PDB file of C-alpha atoms in Angstrom:
ATOM      1  CA  MET A   1      30.751-101.881  56.334  1.00 43.00           C
ATOM      2  CA  ARG A   2      30.482 -99.225  59.043  1.00 43.00           C
ATOM      3  CA  SER A   3      32.961 -96.387  58.684  1.00 45.00           C
ATOM      4  CA  LEU A   4      35.806 -96.387  61.157  1.00 42.00           C
ATOM      5  CA  PHE A   5      35.874 -92.596  61.066  1.00 40.00           C
ATOM      6  CA  PRO A   6      32.235 -91.379  61.270  1.00 43.00           C
ATOM      7  CA  TRP A   7      33.377 -87.934  62.340  1.00 39.00           C
ATOM      8  CA  LEU A   8      34.879 -87.440  58.877  1.00 39.00           C
ATOM      9  CA  ILE A   9      31.389 -87.684  57.383  1.00 41.00           C
ATOM     10  CA  ARG A  10      30.158 -84.921  59.693  1.00 44.00           C
ATOM     11  CA  LEU A  11      32.977 -82.486  58.904  1.00 45.00           C
ATOM     12  CA  PRO A  12      31.061 -80.547  56.165  1.00 45.00           C
ATOM     13  CA  ALA A  13      28.076 -80.046  58.464  1.00 43.00           C
ATOM     14  CA  ILE A  14      30.301 -78.952  61.340  1.00 46.00           C
ATOM     15  CA  ALA A  15      32.102 -76.522  59.065  1.00 47.00           C
ATOM     16  CA  ALA A  16      28.792 -75.100  57.849  1.00 44.00           C
ATOM     17  CA  LEU A  17      27.601 -74.499  61.414  1.00 45.00           C
ATOM     18  CA  ALA A  18      30.853 -72.818  62.304  1.00 48.00           C
ATOM     19  CA  THR A  19      30.724 -70.433  59.368  1.00 47.00           C
ATOM     20  CA  ALA A  20      26.986 -69.617  59.597  1.00 43.00           C
ATOM     21  CA  PRO A  21      27.326 -66.721  62.089  1.00 46.00           C
ATOM     22  CA  ALA A  22      30.133 -65.214  60.024  1.00 43.00           C
ATOM     23  CA  ALA A  23      28.035 -65.497  56.873  1.00 41.00           C
ATOM     24  CA  LEU A  24      25.105 -63.780  58.552  1.00 45.00           C
ATOM     25  CA  ALA A  25      27.321 -60.981  59.800  1.00 47.00           C
ATOM     26  CA  GLN A  26      28.772 -60.561  56.328  1.00 47.00           C
ATOM     27  CA  GLY A  27      25.208 -60.473  54.934  1.00 52.00           C
ATOM     28  CA  ALA A  28      24.283 -57.508  57.107  1.00 60.00           C
ATOM     29  CA  LYS A  29      27.566 -55.793  56.384  1.00 71.00           C
ATOM     30  CA  SER A  30      27.061 -55.966  52.626  1.00 88.00           C
ATOM     31  CA  TYR A  31      23.295 -55.338  52.712  1.00 96.00           C
ATOM     32  CA  PRO A  32      21.942 -53.884  50.559  1.00 96.00           C
ATOM     33  CA  ASP A  33      23.995 -54.559  47.460  1.00 95.00           C
ATOM     34  CA  LYS A  34      21.082 -53.940  45.080  1.00 96.00           C
ATOM     35  CA  ALA A  35      17.804 -52.023  44.920  1.00 97.00           C
ATOM     36  CA  VAL A  36      15.288 -52.525  47.737  1.00 98.00           C
ATOM     37  CA  ARG A  37      11.548 -52.510  47.092  1.00 97.00           C
ATOM     38  CA  VAL A  38       9.123 -51.063  49.606  1.00 98.00           C
ATOM     39  CA  ILE A  39       5.543 -52.138  48.922  1.00 97.00           C
ATOM     40  CA  VAL A  40       2.731 -49.802  49.973  1.00 94.00           C
ATOM     41  CA  GLY A  41      -0.707 -51.411  50.072  1.00 90.00           C
ATOM     42  CA  TYR A  42      -2.467 -48.097  49.457  1.00 85.00           C
ATOM     43  CA  SER A  43      -2.740 -45.523  46.695  1.00 80.00           C
ATOM     44  CA  PRO A  44      -0.083 -42.832  46.149  1.00 84.00           C
ATOM     45  CA  GLY A  45      -0.454 -39.693  48.242  1.00 79.00           C
ATOM     46  CA  GLY A  46      -1.708 -41.310  51.453  1.00 80.00           C
ATOM     47  CA  LEU A  47       0.221 -41.311  54.713  1.00 86.00           C
ATOM     48  CA  PRO A  48       1.902 -44.742  54.248  1.00 90.00           C
ATOM     49  CA  ASP A  49       3.028 -43.711  50.765  1.00 91.00           C
ATOM     50  CA  THR A  50       4.228 -40.289  51.942  1.00 91.00           C
ATOM     51  CA  ILE A  51       6.213 -41.749  54.844  1.00 94.00           C
ATOM     52  CA  ALA A  52       7.729 -44.460  52.627  1.00 95.00           C
ATOM     53  CA  ARG A  53       8.954 -41.886  50.117  1.00 95.00           C
ATOM     54  CA  LEU A  54      10.327 -39.469  52.713  1.00 95.00           C
ATOM     55  CA  VAL A  55      12.240 -42.185  54.549  1.00 96.00           C
ATOM     56  CA  GLY A  56      13.110 -44.042  51.360  1.00 96.00           C
ATOM     57  CA  GLN A  57      14.938 -41.101  49.837  1.00 95.00           C
ATOM     58  CA  LYS A  58      17.212 -40.801  52.858  1.00 96.00           C
ATOM     59  CA  LEU A  59      17.795 -44.557  53.072  1.00 97.00           C
ATOM     60  CA  SER A  60      18.816 -44.570  49.400  1.00 96.00           C
ATOM     61  CA  GLU A  61      21.399 -41.888  50.135  1.00 96.00           C
ATOM     62  CA  ARG A  62      22.604 -43.740  53.216  1.00 96.00           C
ATOM     63  CA  TRP A  63      22.865 -47.132  51.528  1.00 96.00           C
ATOM     64  CA  GLY A  64      24.074 -46.033  48.125  1.00 96.00           C
ATOM     65  CA  GLN A  65      21.348 -48.197  46.607  1.00 96.00           C
ATOM     66  CA  GLN A  66      18.002 -47.284  45.106  1.00 95.00           C
ATOM     67  CA  LEU A  67      14.924 -47.751  47.267  1.00 95.00           C
ATOM     68  CA  VAL A  68      11.868 -48.149  45.064  1.00 96.00           C
ATOM     69  CA  VAL A  69       8.391 -47.456  46.465  1.00 96.00           C
ATOM     70  CA  GLU A  70       5.778 -49.594  44.711  1.00 95.00           C
ATOM     71  CA  ASN A  71       2.051 -49.090  45.323  1.00 93.00           C
ATOM     72  CA  LYS A  72      -0.185 -52.175  45.359  1.00 91.00           C
ATOM     73  CA  PRO A  73      -3.527 -50.808  46.596  1.00 87.00           C
ATOM     74  CA  GLY A  74      -6.593 -52.937  47.146  1.00 81.00           C
ATOM     75  CA  ALA A  75      -8.678 -54.824  49.716  1.00 83.00           C
ATOM     76  CA  ASN A  76      -7.896 -52.552  52.686  1.00 81.00           C
ATOM     77  CA  GLY A  77      -4.160 -53.047  52.228  1.00 88.00           C
ATOM     78  CA  ILE A  78      -4.404 -56.831  52.082  1.00 92.00           C
ATOM     79  CA  LEU A  79      -2.950 -57.161  48.572  1.00 93.00           C
ATOM     80  CA  GLY A  80       0.253 -55.386  49.504  1.00 94.00           C
ATOM     81  CA  ALA A  81       0.631 -57.283  52.767  1.00 95.00           C
ATOM     82  CA  GLU A  82       0.072 -60.619  51.039  1.00 96.00           C
ATOM     83  CA  PHE A  83       2.655 -59.774  48.376  1.00 97.00           C
ATOM     84  CA  VAL A  84       5.336 -59.083  50.982  1.00 97.00           C
ATOM     85  CA  ALA A  85       4.338 -62.012  53.203  1.00 97.00           C
ATOM     86  CA  LYS A  86       5.000 -64.345  50.268  1.00 97.00           C
ATOM     87  CA  ALA A  87       8.148 -62.587  49.013  1.00 97.00           C
ATOM     88  CA  ALA A  88      11.679 -63.942  49.360  1.00 97.00           C
ATOM     89  CA  PRO A  89      12.907 -63.322  52.938  1.00 97.00           C
ATOM     90  CA  ASP A  90      16.126 -61.620  51.913  1.00 97.00           C
ATOM     91  CA  GLY A  91      15.499 -58.010  52.982  1.00 97.00           C
ATOM     92  CA  TYR A  92      14.942 -56.737  49.450  1.00 98.00           C
ATOM     93  CA  THR A  93      11.152 -56.620  49.655  1.00 98.00           C
ATOM     94  CA  LEU A  94       9.657 -54.687  52.580  1.00 98.00           C
ATOM     95  CA  LEU A  95       6.176 -53.472  53.454  1.00 98.00           C
ATOM     96  CA  MET A  96       5.279 -49.956  54.600  1.00 96.00           C
ATOM     97  CA  THR A  97       1.833 -49.928  56.125  1.00 94.00           C
ATOM     98  CA  ASP A  98      -0.205 -48.867  59.115  1.00 93.00           C
ATOM     99  CA  ASN A  99      -1.102 -50.936  62.167  1.00 92.00           C
ATOM    100  CA  SER A 100      -4.262 -52.275  60.510  1.00 91.00           C
ATOM    101  CA  THR A 101      -2.388 -55.366  59.283  1.00 91.00           C
ATOM    102  CA  HIS A 102      -2.238 -56.668  62.860  1.00 91.00           C
ATOM    103  CA  ALA A 103      -4.813 -54.609  64.753  1.00 91.00           C
ATOM    104  CA  ILE A 104      -7.822 -54.427  62.406  1.00 92.00           C
ATOM    105  CA  LEU A 105      -7.778 -56.810  59.447  1.00 92.00           C
ATOM    106  CA  PRO A 106      -7.539 -60.062  61.468  1.00 92.00           C
ATOM    107  CA  PHE A 107     -10.735 -59.073  63.297  1.00 91.00           C
ATOM    108  CA  LEU A 108     -12.532 -57.661  60.263  1.00 90.00           C
ATOM    109  CA  PHE A 109     -11.971 -60.639  57.953  1.00 89.00           C
ATOM    110  CA  SER A 110     -12.734 -64.214  58.917  1.00 85.00           C
ATOM    111  CA  LYS A 111      -9.993 -65.413  56.570  1.00 90.00           C
ATOM    112  CA  LEU A 112      -6.881 -63.699  55.209  1.00 93.00           C
ATOM    113  CA  PRO A 113      -4.407 -64.995  52.589  1.00 94.00           C
ATOM    114  CA  TYR A 114      -1.605 -64.686  55.164  1.00 94.00           C
ATOM    115  CA  ASP A 115      -1.107 -64.755  58.925  1.00 94.00           C
ATOM    116  CA  ALA A 116       0.139 -61.354  60.066  1.00 93.00           C
ATOM    117  CA  ASP A 117       1.844 -62.618  63.226  1.00 92.00           C
ATOM    118  CA  ARG A 118       3.419 -65.615  61.521  1.00 95.00           C
ATOM    119  CA  ASP A 119       4.304 -64.227  58.083  1.00 97.00           C
ATOM    120  CA  LEU A 120       5.385 -60.619  58.735  1.00 97.00           C
ATOM    121  CA  ILE A 121       8.206 -59.398  60.992  1.00 96.00           C
ATOM    122  CA  PRO A 122       7.969 -55.857  62.453  1.00 96.00           C
ATOM    123  CA  VAL A 123      11.123 -54.002  61.407  1.00 97.00           C
ATOM    124  CA  SER A 124      10.539 -50.402  62.458  1.00 96.00           C
ATOM    125  CA  LEU A 125       7.750 -48.350  63.990  1.00 96.00           C
ATOM    126  CA  THR A 126       8.542 -45.352  61.829  1.00 96.00           C
ATOM    127  CA  ALA A 127       5.887 -42.734  62.600  1.00 96.00           C
ATOM    128  CA  ARG A 128       2.522 -41.887  64.098  1.00 94.00           C
ATOM    129  CA  ALA A 129      -0.082 -39.552  62.602  1.00 93.00           C
ATOM    130  CA  PRO A 130      -3.130 -38.582  64.673  1.00 94.00           C
ATOM    131  CA  LEU A 131      -6.497 -38.018  63.023  1.00 95.00           C
ATOM    132  CA  PHE A 132      -8.447 -34.816  63.522  1.00 97.00           C
ATOM    133  CA  LEU A 133     -12.180 -34.612  64.093  1.00 98.00           C
ATOM    134  CA  ALA A 134     -13.546 -32.068  61.624  1.00 98.00           C
ATOM    135  CA  VAL A 135     -17.045 -30.675  61.067  1.00 98.00           C
ATOM    136  CA  HIS A 136     -18.582 -28.773  58.178  1.00 98.00           C
ATOM    137  CA  SER A 137     -18.894 -25.022  58.733  1.00 97.00           C
ATOM    138  CA  SER A 138     -22.700 -25.342  58.892  1.00 97.00           C
ATOM    139  CA  VAL A 139     -22.523 -27.473  62.049  1.00 97.00           C
ATOM    140  CA  LYS A 140     -23.336 -25.247  65.019  1.00 96.00           C
ATOM    141  CA  ALA A 141     -20.546 -26.441  67.263  1.00 97.00           C
ATOM    142  CA  ASN A 142     -17.289 -24.635  67.917  1.00 97.00           C
ATOM    143  CA  SER A 143     -15.816 -27.189  70.311  1.00 97.00           C
ATOM    144  CA  PHE A 144     -15.778 -30.924  70.879  1.00 97.00           C
ATOM    145  CA  GLN A 145     -18.029 -30.631  73.906  1.00 97.00           C
ATOM    146  CA  GLU A 146     -20.528 -28.519  71.951  1.00 98.00           C
ATOM    147  CA  LEU A 147     -20.591 -31.134  69.201  1.00 98.00           C
ATOM    148  CA  VAL A 148     -21.288 -33.924  71.683  1.00 97.00           C
ATOM    149  CA  ALA A 149     -24.119 -31.888  73.229  1.00 97.00           C
ATOM    150  CA  LEU A 150     -25.563 -31.150  69.777  1.00 97.00           C
ATOM    151  CA  ILE A 151     -25.613 -34.831  68.771  1.00 97.00           C
ATOM    152  CA  LYS A 152     -27.193 -35.839  72.071  1.00 96.00           C
ATOM    153  CA  ALA A 153     -29.863 -33.163  71.701  1.00 96.00           C
ATOM    154  CA  GLU A 154     -30.899 -34.533  68.288  1.00 94.00           C
ATOM    155  CA  PRO A 155     -30.177 -38.288  68.322  1.00 93.00           C
ATOM    156  CA  GLY A 156     -30.131 -39.912  64.896  1.00 92.00           C
ATOM    157  CA  LYS A 157     -29.965 -36.638  62.979  1.00 95.00           C
ATOM    158  CA  PHE A 158     -26.226 -36.571  62.361  1.00 97.00           C
ATOM    159  CA  SER A 159     -23.979 -38.752  60.235  1.00 97.00           C
ATOM    160  CA  TYR A 160     -20.234 -39.069  59.725  1.00 97.00           C
ATOM    161  CA  GLY A 161     -18.070 -40.009  56.790  1.00 96.00           C
ATOM    162  CA  SER A 162     -15.138 -42.404  56.743  1.00 93.00           C
ATOM    163  CA  SER A 163     -12.631 -43.802  54.278  1.00 87.00           C
ATOM    164  CA  GLY A 164     -14.397 -47.164  54.324  1.00 86.00           C
ATOM    165  CA  ILE A 165     -15.955 -49.864  56.478  1.00 88.00           C
ATOM    166  CA  GLY A 166     -13.417 -51.083  59.016  1.00 88.00           C
ATOM    167  CA  SER A 167     -11.033 -48.186  58.416  1.00 88.00           C
ATOM    168  CA  THR A 168      -9.390 -46.465  61.375  1.00 91.00           C
ATOM    169  CA  HIS A 169     -11.579 -43.440  60.601  1.00 93.00           C
ATOM    170  CA  HIS A 170     -14.712 -45.599  60.928  1.00 94.00           C
ATOM    171  CA  LEU A 171     -13.656 -47.540  64.023  1.00 94.00           C
ATOM    172  CA  CYS A 172     -12.467 -44.426  65.807  1.00 94.00           C
ATOM    173  CA  MET A 173     -15.845 -42.707  65.441  1.00 96.00           C
ATOM    174  CA  ALA A 174     -17.761 -45.886  66.277  1.00 94.00           C
ATOM    175  CA  TYR A 175     -15.784 -46.276  69.503  1.00 94.00           C
ATOM    176  CA  LEU A 176     -16.315 -42.596  70.294  1.00 96.00           C
ATOM    177  CA  ALA A 177     -20.065 -42.876  69.729  1.00 96.00           C
ATOM    178  CA  ALA A 178     -20.343 -45.990  71.887  1.00 94.00           C
ATOM    179  CA  SER A 179     -18.278 -44.446  74.678  1.00 95.00           C
ATOM    180  CA  LEU A 180     -20.436 -41.314  74.843  1.00 96.00           C
ATOM    181  CA  ASN A 181     -23.765 -42.979  73.950  1.00 95.00           C
ATOM    182  CA  LEU A 182     -24.207 -41.015  70.708  1.00 96.00           C
ATOM    183  CA  GLU A 183     -26.622 -41.979  67.915  1.00 96.00           C
ATOM    184  CA  ILE A 184     -24.861 -41.183  64.667  1.00 96.00           C
ATOM    185  CA  THR A 185     -25.006 -42.793  61.200  1.00 96.00           C
ATOM    186  CA  HIS A 186     -21.964 -44.087  59.353  1.00 96.00           C
ATOM    187  CA  VAL A 187     -21.518 -43.105  55.676  1.00 96.00           C
ATOM    188  CA  PRO A 188     -18.548 -45.006  54.195  1.00 92.00           C
ATOM    189  CA  TYR A 189     -16.585 -43.752  51.182  1.00 90.00           C
ATOM    190  CA  LYS A 190     -13.768 -45.256  49.164  1.00 82.00           C
ATOM    191  CA  GLY A 191     -10.858 -43.494  50.806  1.00 82.00           C
ATOM    192  CA  THR A 192     -10.214 -39.972  52.025  1.00 84.00           C
ATOM    193  CA  GLY A 193     -10.076 -38.847  48.406  1.00 83.00           C
ATOM    194  CA  GLN A 194     -13.884 -39.160  48.485  1.00 90.00           C
ATOM    195  CA  SER A 195     -14.749 -38.611  52.141  1.00 92.00           C
ATOM    196  CA  VAL A 196     -12.979 -35.290  52.687  1.00 94.00           C
ATOM    197  CA  PRO A 197     -14.507 -33.635  49.587  1.00 95.00           C
ATOM    198  CA  ALA A 198     -17.891 -34.900  50.848  1.00 97.00           C
ATOM    199  CA  LEU A 199     -17.256 -33.130  54.150  1.00 97.00           C
ATOM    200  CA  VAL A 200     -16.102 -29.916  52.474  1.00 97.00           C
ATOM    201  CA  GLY A 201     -19.144 -30.020  50.198  1.00 97.00           C
ATOM    202  CA  GLY A 202     -21.535 -30.576  53.090  1.00 97.00           C
ATOM    203  CA  GLN A 203     -22.662 -34.085  52.081  1.00 97.00           C
ATOM    204  CA  VAL A 204     -21.599 -35.313  55.534  1.00 97.00           C
ATOM    205  CA  PRO A 205     -21.317 -33.072  58.604  1.00 98.00           C
ATOM    206  CA  MET A 206     -18.237 -34.617  60.234  1.00 98.00           C
ATOM    207  CA  LEU A 207     -15.413 -37.143  60.019  1.00 97.00           C
ATOM    208  CA  PHE A 208     -11.914 -38.041  61.157  1.00 96.00           C
ATOM    209  CA  SER A 209      -8.981 -37.552  58.793  1.00 93.00           C
ATOM    210  CA  GLY A 210      -5.284 -36.710  58.710  1.00 90.00           C
ATOM    211  CA  TYR A 211      -4.078 -33.138  58.995  1.00 90.00           C
ATOM    212  CA  PRO A 212      -2.776 -32.752  55.397  1.00 85.00           C
ATOM    213  CA  THR A 213      -6.228 -33.428  53.909  1.00 88.00           C
ATOM    214  CA  LEU A 214      -7.995 -31.031  56.284  1.00 93.00           C
ATOM    215  CA  ALA A 215      -5.571 -28.121  56.669  1.00 90.00           C
ATOM    216  CA  GLY A 216      -6.500 -26.299  53.450  1.00 93.00           C
ATOM    217  CA  PRO A 217     -10.302 -26.346  53.865  1.00 96.00           C
ATOM    218  CA  ALA A 218      -9.882 -25.457  57.554  1.00 96.00           C
ATOM    219  CA  LYS A 219      -7.837 -22.362  56.724  1.00 95.00           C
ATOM    220  CA  GLU A 220     -10.471 -21.351  54.187  1.00 97.00           C
ATOM    221  CA  GLY A 221     -13.199 -21.651  56.837  1.00 97.00           C
ATOM    222  CA  ARG A 222     -15.132 -24.366  55.037  1.00 97.00           C
ATOM    223  CA  ILE A 223     -14.586 -26.830  57.886  1.00 98.00           C
ATOM    224  CA  ARG A 224     -13.548 -26.628  61.549  1.00 98.00           C
ATOM    225  CA  LEU A 225     -11.190 -28.880  63.490  1.00 98.00           C
ATOM    226  CA  LEU A 226     -12.491 -29.739  66.954  1.00 98.00           C
ATOM    227  CA  ALA A 227     -10.330 -32.499  68.472  1.00 98.00           C
ATOM    228  CA  VAL A 228      -7.553 -35.023  67.888  1.00 97.00           C
ATOM    229  CA  ASN A 229      -7.725 -38.803  68.378  1.00 96.00           C
ATOM    230  CA  SER A 230      -4.327 -39.311  70.045  1.00 93.00           C
ATOM    231  CA  LEU A 231      -3.569 -39.521  73.757  1.00 92.00           C
ATOM    232  CA  LYS A 232      -1.992 -36.071  73.727  1.00 92.00           C
ATOM    233  CA  ARG A 233      -2.701 -32.835  71.889  1.00 93.00           C
ATOM    234  CA  SER A 234      -1.036 -32.187  68.553  1.00 91.00           C
ATOM    235  CA  GLU A 235       1.789 -29.666  68.207  1.00 87.00           C
ATOM    236  CA  LEU A 236       0.082 -28.473  65.021  1.00 87.00           C
ATOM    237  CA  ALA A 237      -3.043 -27.437  66.923  1.00 89.00           C
ATOM    238  CA  PRO A 238      -2.267 -27.309  70.656  1.00 92.00           C
ATOM    239  CA  ASP A 239      -5.560 -25.531  71.387  1.00 94.00           C
ATOM    240  CA  LEU A 240      -7.570 -28.547  70.217  1.00 95.00           C
ATOM    241  CA  PRO A 241      -8.295 -31.094  72.956  1.00 97.00           C
ATOM    242  CA  ALA A 242      -7.323 -34.730  72.741  1.00 97.00           C
ATOM    243  CA  ILE A 243     -10.435 -36.892  72.967  1.00 97.00           C
ATOM    244  CA  ALA A 244      -8.568 -38.794  75.693  1.00 96.00           C
ATOM    245  CA  GLU A 245      -9.210 -35.768  77.909  1.00 96.00           C
ATOM    246  CA  THR A 246     -12.887 -36.759  77.803  1.00 96.00           C
ATOM    247  CA  ILE A 247     -12.574 -40.527  77.306  1.00 95.00           C
ATOM    248  CA  PRO A 248      -9.535 -41.760  79.310  1.00 94.00           C
ATOM    249  CA  GLY A 249      -7.197 -43.933  77.268  1.00 91.00           C
ATOM    250  CA  PHE A 250      -8.809 -43.044  73.936  1.00 94.00           C
ATOM    251  CA  ASP A 251      -6.054 -43.484  71.348  1.00 93.00           C
ATOM    252  CA  PHE A 252      -6.715 -44.353  67.717  1.00 93.00           C
ATOM    253  CA  ALA A 253      -3.849 -42.431  66.145  1.00 93.00           C
ATOM    254  CA  PRO A 254      -2.570 -44.698  63.336  1.00 92.00           C
ATOM    255  CA  THR A 255       1.022 -45.894  63.487  1.00 94.00           C
ATOM    256  CA  PHE A 256       3.112 -46.622  60.404  1.00 95.00           C
ATOM    257  CA  GLY A 257       6.176 -48.714  59.832  1.00 96.00           C
ATOM    258  CA  LEU A 258       8.089 -51.385  57.986  1.00 97.00           C
ATOM    259  CA  PHE A 259       7.602 -55.142  57.937  1.00 98.00           C
ATOM    260  CA  ALA A 260       9.707 -57.881  56.344  1.00 98.00           C
ATOM    261  CA  PRO A 261       8.737 -61.416  55.298  1.00 98.00           C
ATOM    262  CA  ALA A 262       9.159 -64.064  57.998  1.00 97.00           C
ATOM    263  CA  GLY A 263      12.556 -65.722  57.696  1.00 97.00           C
ATOM    264  CA  THR A 264      14.416 -62.513  56.880  1.00 98.00           C
ATOM    265  CA  PRO A 265      17.814 -62.702  58.628  1.00 97.00           C
ATOM    266  CA  ARG A 266      17.720 -61.090  62.049  1.00 97.00           C
ATOM    267  CA  ASP A 267      20.808 -58.973  61.417  1.00 96.00           C
ATOM    268  CA  ILE A 268      19.231 -57.396  58.334  1.00 97.00           C
ATOM    269  CA  VAL A 269      16.020 -56.653  60.231  1.00 97.00           C
ATOM    270  CA  VAL A 270      18.037 -54.971  62.983  1.00 97.00           C
ATOM    271  CA  LYS A 271      20.131 -53.004  60.489  1.00 97.00           C
ATOM    272  CA  VAL A 272      17.113 -51.630  58.617  1.00 97.00           C
ATOM    273  CA  GLY A 273      15.405 -50.695  61.885  1.00 97.00           C
ATOM    274  CA  ALA A 274      18.514 -48.927  63.167  1.00 97.00           C
ATOM    275  CA  ASP A 275      19.009 -47.032  59.900  1.00 97.00           C
ATOM    276  CA  VAL A 276      15.377 -45.887  59.854  1.00 97.00           C
ATOM    277  CA  ALA A 277      15.757 -44.680  63.449  1.00 96.00           C
ATOM    278  CA  GLN A 278      18.686 -42.511  62.350  1.00 97.00           C
ATOM    279  CA  VAL A 279      16.931 -41.205  59.239  1.00 96.00           C
ATOM    280  CA  VAL A 280      13.758 -40.037  61.000  1.00 96.00           C
ATOM    281  CA  LYS A 281      15.879 -37.936  63.365  1.00 95.00           C
ATOM    282  CA  LEU A 282      17.390 -35.877  60.538  1.00 97.00           C
ATOM    283  CA  PRO A 283      16.294 -32.215  60.927  1.00 96.00           C
ATOM    284  CA  ASP A 284      14.836 -31.900  57.423  1.00 95.00           C
ATOM    285  CA  ILE A 285      12.827 -35.117  57.800  1.00 96.00           C
ATOM    286  CA  VAL A 286      11.551 -34.070  61.223  1.00 95.00           C
ATOM    287  CA  GLU A 287      10.525 -30.670  59.865  1.00 94.00           C
ATOM    288  CA  ARG A 288       8.797 -32.136  56.816  1.00 94.00           C
ATOM    289  CA  MET A 289       6.919 -34.786  58.790  1.00 93.00           C
ATOM    290  CA  LYS A 290       5.819 -32.331  61.470  1.00 91.00           C
ATOM    291  CA  SER A 291       4.441 -30.006  58.784  1.00 89.00           C
ATOM    292  CA  LEU A 292       2.266 -32.904  57.575  1.00 89.00           C
ATOM    293  CA  GLY A 293       0.999 -33.797  61.042  1.00 89.00           C
ATOM    294  CA  ILE A 294       3.275 -36.831  61.271  1.00 92.00           C
ATOM    295  CA  ASP A 295       5.263 -37.624  64.405  1.00 92.00           C
ATOM    296  CA  PRO A 296       8.592 -39.339  63.540  1.00 95.00           C
ATOM    297  CA  LEU A 297       9.370 -42.217  65.915  1.00 95.00           C
ATOM    298  CA  GLY A 298      12.032 -44.672  64.728  1.00 94.00           C
ATOM    299  CA  VAL A 299      11.196 -47.339  67.335  1.00 94.00           C
ATOM    300  CA  SER A 300      12.629 -50.853  66.975  1.00 94.00           C
ATOM    301  CA  GLY A 301      10.630 -53.688  65.485  1.00 92.00           C
ATOM    302  CA  ASP A 302      10.669 -55.546  68.806  1.00 93.00           C
ATOM    303  CA  GLU A 303       9.022 -52.630  70.576  1.00 93.00           C
ATOM    304  CA  TRP A 304       6.504 -52.211  67.778  1.00 92.00           C
ATOM    305  CA  ALA A 305       5.551 -55.886  68.102  1.00 93.00           C
ATOM    306  CA  LYS A 306       4.580 -55.206  71.724  1.00 93.00           C
ATOM    307  CA  LEU A 307       2.593 -52.108  70.782  1.00 92.00           C
ATOM    308  CA  LEU A 308       0.779 -53.989  68.009  1.00 93.00           C
ATOM    309  CA  LYS A 309      -0.540 -56.463  70.575  1.00 92.00           C
ATOM    310  CA  GLN A 310      -1.915 -53.570  72.620  1.00 90.00           C
ATOM    311  CA  ASP A 311      -3.442 -52.051  69.474  1.00 91.00           C
ATOM    312  CA  ALA A 312      -5.067 -55.376  68.628  1.00 91.00           C
ATOM    313  CA  GLU A 313      -6.841 -55.456  71.983  1.00 89.00           C
ATOM    314  CA  ARG A 314      -8.200 -51.928  71.518  1.00 89.00           C
ATOM    315  CA  TYR A 315      -9.156 -52.196  67.856  1.00 91.00           C
ATOM    316  CA  SER A 316     -10.760 -55.618  68.229  1.00 91.00           C
ATOM    317  CA  LYS A 317     -13.193 -54.017  70.685  1.00 91.00           C
ATOM    318  CA  ALA A 318     -13.843 -51.213  68.202  1.00 91.00           C
ATOM    319  CA  VAL A 319     -14.560 -53.688  65.401  1.00 91.00           C
ATOM    320  CA  LYS A 320     -17.029 -55.510  67.623  1.00 91.00           C
ATOM    321  CA  ILE A 321     -18.711 -52.269  68.701  1.00 90.00           C
ATOM    322  CA  SER A 322     -18.976 -51.015  65.125  1.00 89.00           C
ATOM    323  CA  GLY A 323     -20.515 -54.228  63.833  1.00 85.00           C
ATOM    324  CA  ALA A 324     -18.213 -53.900  60.824  1.00 80.00           C
ATOM    325  CA  LYS A 325     -18.256 -56.779  58.385  1.00 73.00           C
ATOM    326  CA  ALA A 326     -15.846 -57.225  55.502  1.00 64.00           C
ATOM    327  CA  GLU A 327     -17.479 -56.832  52.112  1.00 54.00           C
TER     328      GLU A 327
END
C-alpha cells in the first residue's frame, strides 16, 4: 500500500541536508582537535622538510595541537605523494612538497600510482626558493656571460651535476643549454647531498642548487655563484644576475606548499591555507626563511592551482628538451 504521507519518509534526508552546512562550519571551527601529520616525500634537511618544520612549529602553537613532520623519501617524492593521496580526507594528513608533483612527475613517468590533479588539493603555496648556478673555483669564469662564452668556445668539454634525472636542477640546466645552444654533459647524482660535494671537490665543474648548500663553500672560495634561476635577482645576492635577464621568462625557481587528499572539506582547506598565510608573515619566520634563501609567500591554494598549470606548461617543455626518462 502506498504511503499517504510520503513526505514523512523524506524527513530524515531533509534534516540531514539542512544540518550539513552547520556541521561543516563546526568542523572547521573545531579543527584540529588532534595531532596533524605533514608528510614530506624527501629526506630530512632538504627545503621541503625545512619549510615544513619552520611552518609546522608555528602552526602547532597557533592550533594548540601537535603538528608532526614525517619523512617518506623515495621515487622522486612519489611515495610521499601517494601516501597522502590515499589518506583519509579529514585534514589530519597533509603533504608538503615542491611543484614537481604537478609540473614534472606527470611528464617524467608514463604511469603514477595517483593522479595529481584528481587526488591532491592545493592548500597553500607556502614559499619559493630560487636555485643558484655555481661553478668550481677552477672554472675560468667570473660571471654568467663568461661561463656561457667558455662553454661555447669548447663545446662538449664541460659537464654539470644535478640531484637526479628529472630533478628541477637537471631540467633547469637542460632548458638553459637548449636556449643558449650549449653542449654540456649531464652527470646525475642521488640528491644534493652527493652533487654539491662533487662540485666542491671538483668532480663536476658546475650545477644548480639551493643557497643553504652553497653558501659555506662559496664563502670559503671553493666555488663561485654566478646567477639565479628565478625571474628576479635574489635579495641574498643582488649583484648576481637572474638568468631571465638573458633568457626572457626563464623561471625554474621551485615552489613549495601544502596539499590535502581530495575530498577534504573545503572549510578545512581554507582554514589551513589562511593560517599558513599568517604564520609565514611572522617576523622571526620571515627572517629565518630569508637567511636560508627562501621567499615566504602564503598564497591560497586556489591561486597555487593556477600557477601549477603554468609550471606544468614550462616544465613539460623542459622534460621533452632534456630527454629525461624515468628509471
